[in-house]
Amino acid sequence: MKKELSKIKLFQNLDKETIKELASIAKIKEYKKGELLYSDKEKIHTIYFVLEGVASLYKPNPDNTKKVVFLFGSGVVLNEVIIYENTTLLSCEFLAPTKLLEIDREDFVKVLEKSYPLAKGVIESLIYKNRVMSHQIKNTSNSITVDKQIALKLHKLAQDFGVITDKGIEINFDLSITYLSEVLGAKRETVSRQVKVLSELGLITVVRKRFTIHDPNKLLNYFNEK
């Protein structure tokens, strides 16, 4: 269990005694692609950490569409906000087979109260997510065209989930046009057209929901062009 704990960013600077306590209360569970972990405004009593896989956190819209807020891979805590109130703010589903480390909320709080580094890490994680949300609001504004929004998002996904292939950097999970439109808050048809534009420019290739970025720097330059 200690080896699994070492994969979580929040636990990497903790003393041996704190790690020992966390190891004694943690459990590991695996989930399937497409499985829903929890829903928006649901009361839950478990804090989840991603060991492997891809977790999508989103806000359901009244018309049954989704507004994707976060996309997280290994090493991340998904719902530290429930430490303060055990009601979720977002829904969470998996875009790939995912393995989680799980700790009961009350047990985690007991350890948290004794460890300043752990408490500091939780606060820093919340601040980081707040900054991510601020950047997303800025980068999906009406002043930025959809093609540039797609270019920036794919560049970030390549950084977070990319694997090197002979054709470039492949985002290592299935990414549908529908999901990409939910991330950007744009119409599916518009996203589909602009993905085609980026493909025709030779910046990306899409084969069966797998996106390959041929040169991340060129994609970023495309975003920065006026």
XYZ file of C-alpha atoms in Angstrom, residues 59-174:
116
model
C -21.466 19.806 -14.133
C -24.711 18.424 -15.603
C -26.723 20.935 -17.636
C -30.541 21.125 -17.552
C -30.702 19.873 -21.176
C -28.853 16.646 -20.223
C -25.554 17.848 -21.707
C -22.404 18.250 -19.602
C -19.978 21.038 -18.888
C -16.642 19.361 -18.244
C -14.646 21.222 -15.593
C -11.652 18.960 -14.889
C -9.930 16.015 -16.513
C -7.530 14.227 -14.175
C -5.062 11.374 -14.436
C -2.808 9.571 -11.976
C -1.592 11.227 -8.784
C -4.578 13.550 -8.263
C -7.132 13.802 -5.465
C -10.610 14.111 -6.981
C -12.840 15.466 -4.231
C -10.913 17.024 -1.347
C -13.720 19.596 -1.120
C -15.819 17.072 0.859
C -13.404 17.441 3.771
C -15.274 20.644 4.569
C -18.761 19.581 3.490
C -19.615 16.070 2.363
C -21.692 17.147 -0.638
C -20.145 16.944 -4.092
C -20.007 19.972 -6.376
C -19.497 17.992 -9.599
C -20.242 14.587 -11.100
C -17.387 12.182 -11.816
C -17.126 9.500 -14.500
C -14.248 7.550 -16.027
C -12.999 7.864 -19.600
C -10.781 4.790 -19.287
C -10.410 1.840 -16.905
C -9.365 3.517 -13.664
C -7.835 2.455 -10.372
C -8.542 4.576 -7.287
C -7.148 4.763 -3.803
C -10.041 5.427 -1.420
C -10.096 6.715 2.183
C -13.084 7.285 4.453
C -13.641 11.012 4.977
C -13.716 10.887 8.775
C -10.584 8.720 8.962
C -8.770 11.072 6.588
C -9.736 14.136 8.646
C -8.273 12.534 11.785
C -4.919 12.141 10.030
C -5.215 15.619 8.508
C -5.661 17.231 11.930
C -2.285 15.835 13.051
C -0.278 16.615 9.903
C 0.474 20.182 8.842
C 2.142 19.078 5.548
C -0.980 17.108 4.620
C -3.288 20.022 5.482
C -1.046 22.376 3.499
C -1.167 19.977 0.541
C -4.957 19.879 0.585
C -5.144 23.683 0.578
C -2.644 23.867 -2.290
C -4.678 21.327 -4.257
C -7.831 23.416 -3.830
C -5.967 26.566 -4.892
C -4.604 24.767 -7.977
C -8.081 23.679 -9.044
C -9.378 27.196 -8.547
C -6.629 28.488 -10.861
C -7.454 25.824 -13.463
C -11.091 26.933 -13.433
C -10.043 30.567 -13.854
C -7.857 29.680 -16.852
C -10.683 27.660 -18.384
C -13.081 30.581 -18.103
C -10.501 32.829 -19.762
C -9.628 30.360 -22.537
C -13.236 29.520 -23.450
C -14.369 33.120 -23.691
C -16.136 34.435 -26.783
C -12.983 36.360 -27.705
C -11.143 33.098 -28.513
C -12.268 31.182 -31.588
C -13.231 27.524 -31.240
C -10.333 26.277 -33.370
C -7.846 27.990 -31.048
C -9.657 26.666 -27.983
C -9.345 23.153 -29.406
C -5.653 23.677 -30.172
C -4.942 24.802 -26.604
C -6.973 21.998 -25.025
C -5.305 19.312 -27.153
C -1.898 20.755 -26.305
C -2.725 20.479 -22.580
C -4.112 16.942 -22.946
C -0.963 15.913 -24.802
C 1.082 17.204 -21.861
C -1.049 15.396 -19.280
C -1.986 12.182 -21.097
C 0.372 11.960 -24.062
C 2.447 8.986 -25.114
C 5.176 9.286 -27.732
C 4.609 7.390 -30.991
C 6.358 7.447 -34.359
C 3.695 9.901 -35.588
C 3.818 12.307 -32.671
C 2.181 12.443 -29.242
C -1.004 10.419 -28.881
C -3.559 11.258 -26.179
C -3.852 7.847 -24.561
C -7.608 7.566 -24.121
C -10.611 7.743 -26.436
